[in-house]
Short mmCIF file of C-alpha atoms in Angstrom, two decimals:
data_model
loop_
_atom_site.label_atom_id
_atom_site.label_comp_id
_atom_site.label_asym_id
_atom_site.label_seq_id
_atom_site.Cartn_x
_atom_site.Cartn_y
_atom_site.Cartn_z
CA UNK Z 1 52.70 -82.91 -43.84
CA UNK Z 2 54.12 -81.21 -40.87
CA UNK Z 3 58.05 -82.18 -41.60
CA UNK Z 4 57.46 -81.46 -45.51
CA UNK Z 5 56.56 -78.01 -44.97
CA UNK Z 6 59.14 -76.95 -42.94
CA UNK Z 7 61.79 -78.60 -44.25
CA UNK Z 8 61.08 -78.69 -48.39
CA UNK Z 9 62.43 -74.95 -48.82
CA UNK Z 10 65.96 -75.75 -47.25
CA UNK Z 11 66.32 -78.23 -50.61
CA UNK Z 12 67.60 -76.31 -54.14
CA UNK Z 13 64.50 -74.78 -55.67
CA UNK Z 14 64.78 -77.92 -58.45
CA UNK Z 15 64.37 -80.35 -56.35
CA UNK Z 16 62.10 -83.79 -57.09
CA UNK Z 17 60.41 -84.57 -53.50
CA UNK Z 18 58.92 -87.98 -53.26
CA UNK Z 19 56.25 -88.39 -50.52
CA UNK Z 20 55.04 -91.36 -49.21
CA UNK Z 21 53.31 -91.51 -46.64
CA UNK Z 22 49.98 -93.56 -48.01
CA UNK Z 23 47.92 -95.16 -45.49
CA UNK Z 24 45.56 -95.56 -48.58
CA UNK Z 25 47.71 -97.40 -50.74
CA UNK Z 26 45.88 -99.71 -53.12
CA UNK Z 27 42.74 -97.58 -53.26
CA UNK Z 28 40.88 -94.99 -55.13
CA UNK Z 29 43.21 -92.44 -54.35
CA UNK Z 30 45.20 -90.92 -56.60
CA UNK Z 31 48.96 -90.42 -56.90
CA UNK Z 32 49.84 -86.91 -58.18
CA UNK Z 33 53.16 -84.36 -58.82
CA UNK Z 34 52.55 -80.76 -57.70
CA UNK Z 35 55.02 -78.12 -59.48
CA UNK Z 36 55.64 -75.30 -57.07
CA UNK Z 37 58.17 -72.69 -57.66
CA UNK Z 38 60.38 -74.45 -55.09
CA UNK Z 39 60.67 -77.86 -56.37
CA UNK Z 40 58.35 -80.72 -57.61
CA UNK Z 41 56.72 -83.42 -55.28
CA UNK Z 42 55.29 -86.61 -55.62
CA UNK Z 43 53.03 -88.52 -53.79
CA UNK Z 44 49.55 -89.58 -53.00
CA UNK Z 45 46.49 -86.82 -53.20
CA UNK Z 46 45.76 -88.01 -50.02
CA UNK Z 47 46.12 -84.16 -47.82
CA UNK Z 48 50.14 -85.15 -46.92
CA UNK Z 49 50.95 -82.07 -49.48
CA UNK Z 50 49.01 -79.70 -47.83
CA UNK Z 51 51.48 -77.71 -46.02
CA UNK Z 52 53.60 -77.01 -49.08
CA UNK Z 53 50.35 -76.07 -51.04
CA UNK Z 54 49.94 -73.67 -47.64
CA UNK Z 55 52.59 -71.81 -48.56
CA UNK Z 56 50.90 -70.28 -51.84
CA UNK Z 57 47.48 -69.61 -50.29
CA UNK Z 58 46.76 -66.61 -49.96
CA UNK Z 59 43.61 -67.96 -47.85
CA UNK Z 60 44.28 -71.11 -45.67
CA UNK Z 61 41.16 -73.41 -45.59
CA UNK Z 62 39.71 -74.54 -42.66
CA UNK Z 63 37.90 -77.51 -43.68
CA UNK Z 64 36.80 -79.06 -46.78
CA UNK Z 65 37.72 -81.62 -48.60
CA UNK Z 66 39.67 -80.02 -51.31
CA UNK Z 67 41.79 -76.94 -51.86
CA UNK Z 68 41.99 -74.89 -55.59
CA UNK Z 69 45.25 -74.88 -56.45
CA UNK Z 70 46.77 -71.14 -56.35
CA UNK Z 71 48.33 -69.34 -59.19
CA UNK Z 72 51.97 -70.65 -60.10
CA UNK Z 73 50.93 -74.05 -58.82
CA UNK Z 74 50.17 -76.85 -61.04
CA UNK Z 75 49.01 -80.48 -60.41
CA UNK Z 76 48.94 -83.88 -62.38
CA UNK Z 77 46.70 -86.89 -61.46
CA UNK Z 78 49.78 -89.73 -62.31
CA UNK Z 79 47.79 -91.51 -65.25
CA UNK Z 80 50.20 -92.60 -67.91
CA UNK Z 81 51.41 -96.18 -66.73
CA UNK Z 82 53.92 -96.57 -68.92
CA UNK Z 83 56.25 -94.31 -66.55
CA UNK Z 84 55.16 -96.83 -63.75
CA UNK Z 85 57.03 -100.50 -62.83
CA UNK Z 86 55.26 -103.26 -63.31
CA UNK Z 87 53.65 -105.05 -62.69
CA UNK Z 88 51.88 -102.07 -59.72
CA UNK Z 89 51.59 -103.78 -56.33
CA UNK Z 90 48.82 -103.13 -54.65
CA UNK Z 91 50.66 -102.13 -51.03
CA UNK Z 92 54.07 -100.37 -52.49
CA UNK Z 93 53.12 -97.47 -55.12
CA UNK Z 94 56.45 -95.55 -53.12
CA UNK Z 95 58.83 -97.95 -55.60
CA UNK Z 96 56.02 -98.76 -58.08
CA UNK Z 97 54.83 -95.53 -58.74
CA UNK Z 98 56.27 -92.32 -56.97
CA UNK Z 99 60.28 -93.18 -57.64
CA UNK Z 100 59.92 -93.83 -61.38
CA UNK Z 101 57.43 -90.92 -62.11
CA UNK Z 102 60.12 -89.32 -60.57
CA UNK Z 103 63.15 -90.66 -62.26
CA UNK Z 104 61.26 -90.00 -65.70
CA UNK Z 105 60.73 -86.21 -64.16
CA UNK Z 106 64.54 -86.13 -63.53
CA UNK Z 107 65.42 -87.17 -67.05
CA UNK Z 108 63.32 -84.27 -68.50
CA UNK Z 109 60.02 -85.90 -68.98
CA UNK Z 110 57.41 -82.69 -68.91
CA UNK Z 111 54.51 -83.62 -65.75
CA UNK Z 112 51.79 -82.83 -68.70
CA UNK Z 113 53.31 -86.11 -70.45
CA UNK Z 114 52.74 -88.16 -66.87
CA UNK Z 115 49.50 -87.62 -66.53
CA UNK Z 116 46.32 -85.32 -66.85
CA UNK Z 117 45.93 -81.52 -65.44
CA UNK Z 118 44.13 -81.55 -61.98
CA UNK Z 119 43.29 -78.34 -60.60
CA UNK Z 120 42.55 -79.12 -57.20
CA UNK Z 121 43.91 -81.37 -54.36
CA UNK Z 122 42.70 -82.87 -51.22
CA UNK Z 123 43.37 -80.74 -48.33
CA UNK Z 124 44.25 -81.79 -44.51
CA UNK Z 125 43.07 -78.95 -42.27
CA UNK Z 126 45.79 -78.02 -40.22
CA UNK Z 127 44.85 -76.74 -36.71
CA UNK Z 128 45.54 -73.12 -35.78
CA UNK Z 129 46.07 -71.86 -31.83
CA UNK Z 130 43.66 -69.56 -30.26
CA UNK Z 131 44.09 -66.42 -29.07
CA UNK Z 132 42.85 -65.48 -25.64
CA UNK Z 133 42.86 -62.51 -23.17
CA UNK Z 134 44.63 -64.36 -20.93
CA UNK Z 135 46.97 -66.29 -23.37
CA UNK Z 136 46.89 -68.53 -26.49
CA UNK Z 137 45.58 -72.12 -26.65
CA UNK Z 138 47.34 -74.51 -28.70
CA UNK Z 139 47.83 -78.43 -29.72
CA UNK Z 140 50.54 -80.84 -30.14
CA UNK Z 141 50.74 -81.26 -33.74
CA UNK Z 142 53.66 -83.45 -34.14
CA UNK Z 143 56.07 -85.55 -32.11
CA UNK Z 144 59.81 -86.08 -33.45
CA UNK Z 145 62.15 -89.45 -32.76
CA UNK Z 146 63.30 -87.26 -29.65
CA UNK Z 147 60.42 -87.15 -28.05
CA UNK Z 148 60.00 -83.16 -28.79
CA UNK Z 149 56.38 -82.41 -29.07
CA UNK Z 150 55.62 -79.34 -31.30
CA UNK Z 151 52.77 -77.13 -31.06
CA UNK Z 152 51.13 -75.21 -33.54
CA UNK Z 153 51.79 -72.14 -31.48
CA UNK Z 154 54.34 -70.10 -33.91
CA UNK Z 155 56.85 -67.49 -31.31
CA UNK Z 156 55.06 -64.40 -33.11
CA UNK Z 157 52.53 -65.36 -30.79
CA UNK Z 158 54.57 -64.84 -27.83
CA UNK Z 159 55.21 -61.14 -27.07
CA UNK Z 160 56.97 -61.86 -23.63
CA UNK Z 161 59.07 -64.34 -23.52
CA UNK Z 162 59.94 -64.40 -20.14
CA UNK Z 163 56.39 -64.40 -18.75
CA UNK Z 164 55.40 -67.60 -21.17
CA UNK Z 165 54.01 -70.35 -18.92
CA UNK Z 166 53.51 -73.85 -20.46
CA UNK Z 167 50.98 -76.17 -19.72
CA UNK Z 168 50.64 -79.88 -20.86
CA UNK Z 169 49.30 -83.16 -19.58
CA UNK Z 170 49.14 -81.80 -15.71
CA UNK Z 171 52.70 -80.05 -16.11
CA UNK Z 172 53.16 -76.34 -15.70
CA UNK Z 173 56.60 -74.98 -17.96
CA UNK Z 174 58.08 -71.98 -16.13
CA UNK Z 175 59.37 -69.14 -19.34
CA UNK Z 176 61.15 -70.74 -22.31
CA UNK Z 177 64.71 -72.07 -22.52
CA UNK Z 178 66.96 -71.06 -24.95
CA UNK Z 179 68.64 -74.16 -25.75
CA UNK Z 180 67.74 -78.41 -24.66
CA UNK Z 181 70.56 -77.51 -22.20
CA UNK Z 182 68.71 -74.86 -20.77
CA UNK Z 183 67.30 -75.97 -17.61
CA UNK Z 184 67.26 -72.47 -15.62
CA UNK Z 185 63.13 -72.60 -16.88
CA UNK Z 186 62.05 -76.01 -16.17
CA UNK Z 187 59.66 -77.47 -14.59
CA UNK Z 188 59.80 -79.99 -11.90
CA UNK Z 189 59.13 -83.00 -14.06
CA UNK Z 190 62.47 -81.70 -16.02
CA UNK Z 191 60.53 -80.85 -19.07
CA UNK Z 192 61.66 -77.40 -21.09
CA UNK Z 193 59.87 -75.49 -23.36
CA UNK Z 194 61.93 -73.60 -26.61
CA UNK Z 195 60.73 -71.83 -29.40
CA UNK Z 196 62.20 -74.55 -32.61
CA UNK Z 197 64.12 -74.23 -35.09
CA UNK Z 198 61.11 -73.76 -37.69
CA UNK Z 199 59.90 -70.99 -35.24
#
C-alpha cells in the first residue's frame, strides 16, 4: 500500500495498475478496479489500495473496516468471468484474474461491463506520528530491498532540521543527512537519517 501511493502519480494519468499483493487469494475476498482520476488499478479489496483511495479523502479513517468511496472515485467488484482465464486457480488470481481484467480494460472494455458498482472498499488504517511537546513519535512503516526503514513521520513535521535527533532500536541519530553519503550526522553504529524522496 505504502509503495503504491507514493509512486502511482509518477505514471501517465491513464495508466492500468495491477496490484497483487493477495495473501487471501482463493477466498471470499473480492478482486476489484478502482477508477481514480490518475489511472485505474486492479487488485484484491483486500486494504492494499488504501493509500491511493487516501489521496481523495477529504477525511482519513482511522479504523474500520471499510472506507466510502469519495466523489470522482468509482469501484467494481470483478464479477463477469468471461474477462477472466480459465480455468481460475485457486492460488494465482494475479494471471487469472487481475492481468486479463486488465488487458480487456486496455482494449476499451468500460469497468461497468467487468463487473457490478461497489461503493465502498476495505480500508487498511495507516498509522499517523504523534505530536509531542518535546518532539514527534513515529513508526517504521516500511522497509525497502536496501535496508532503508521509512517512518511515517512526513519532514513538515520537522521545523529544525538541524536539531532533529533520531531514535531507533537503542540508537540515537545525530540531525539529518542530506544525502546516503552524508555521514557528517551519524551515529556511532553508522546509521543516517534523511528526509526521502517521497518526503
Amino acid at each position: 500500500a505504502f509503495v503504491l501511493g507514493v509512486n502511482y502519480r509518477h505514471f501517465p494519468q491513464n495508466s492500468i495498475h495491477v496490484v497483487v499483493v493477495d495473501p487471501d487469494v482463493g477466498t471470499s475476498r473480492w478482486p476489484v478496479l478502482i477508477s481514480t482520476p490518475h489511472g485505474q488499478f486492479v487488485g484484491p479489496d483486500n486494504g492494499v489500495l488504501s493509500r491511493v483511495l487516501s489521496d481523495y479523502l477529504e477525511d482519513i479513517p482511522d479504523t474500520g473496516e471499510k472506507a466510502d468511496l469519495p466523489p470522482g472515485v468509482s469501484a467494481v467488484r470483478l464479477t463477469n468471468e468471461a474477462y477472466w482465464r480459465h480455468p481460475v486457480s485457486d492460488t494465482f488470481h494475479g494471471r487469472d484474474v487481475f492481468v486479463p481484467v486488465a488487458a480487456h480494460l486496455s482494449l476499451g472494455v468500460p469497468p461497468t461491463e467487468l463487473g457490478k458498482p461497489i461503493d465502498s472498499l476495505v480500508w487498511l488504517p495507516m498509522l499517523k506520528p504523534v505530536v509531542e511537546s518535546n518532539g514527534v513519535s513515529g513508526q517504521v512503516i516500511y522497509k525497502d530491498v536496501f535496508g532503508n526503514l521509512v517512518s511515517n513521520i512526513p519532514a513538515a513535521l520537522l521545523s529544525d532540521h538541524t536539531s532533529v535527533q533520531v531514535s531507533i532500536g537503542g540508537q540515537t541519530i545525530e540531525g539529518l543527512s542530506r544525502t546516503f553519503a552524508d555521514t557528517g550526522s551519524s551515529s556511532a553504529a553508522g546509521l543516517i537519517a534523511l528526509t526521502g524522496s517521497h518526503g
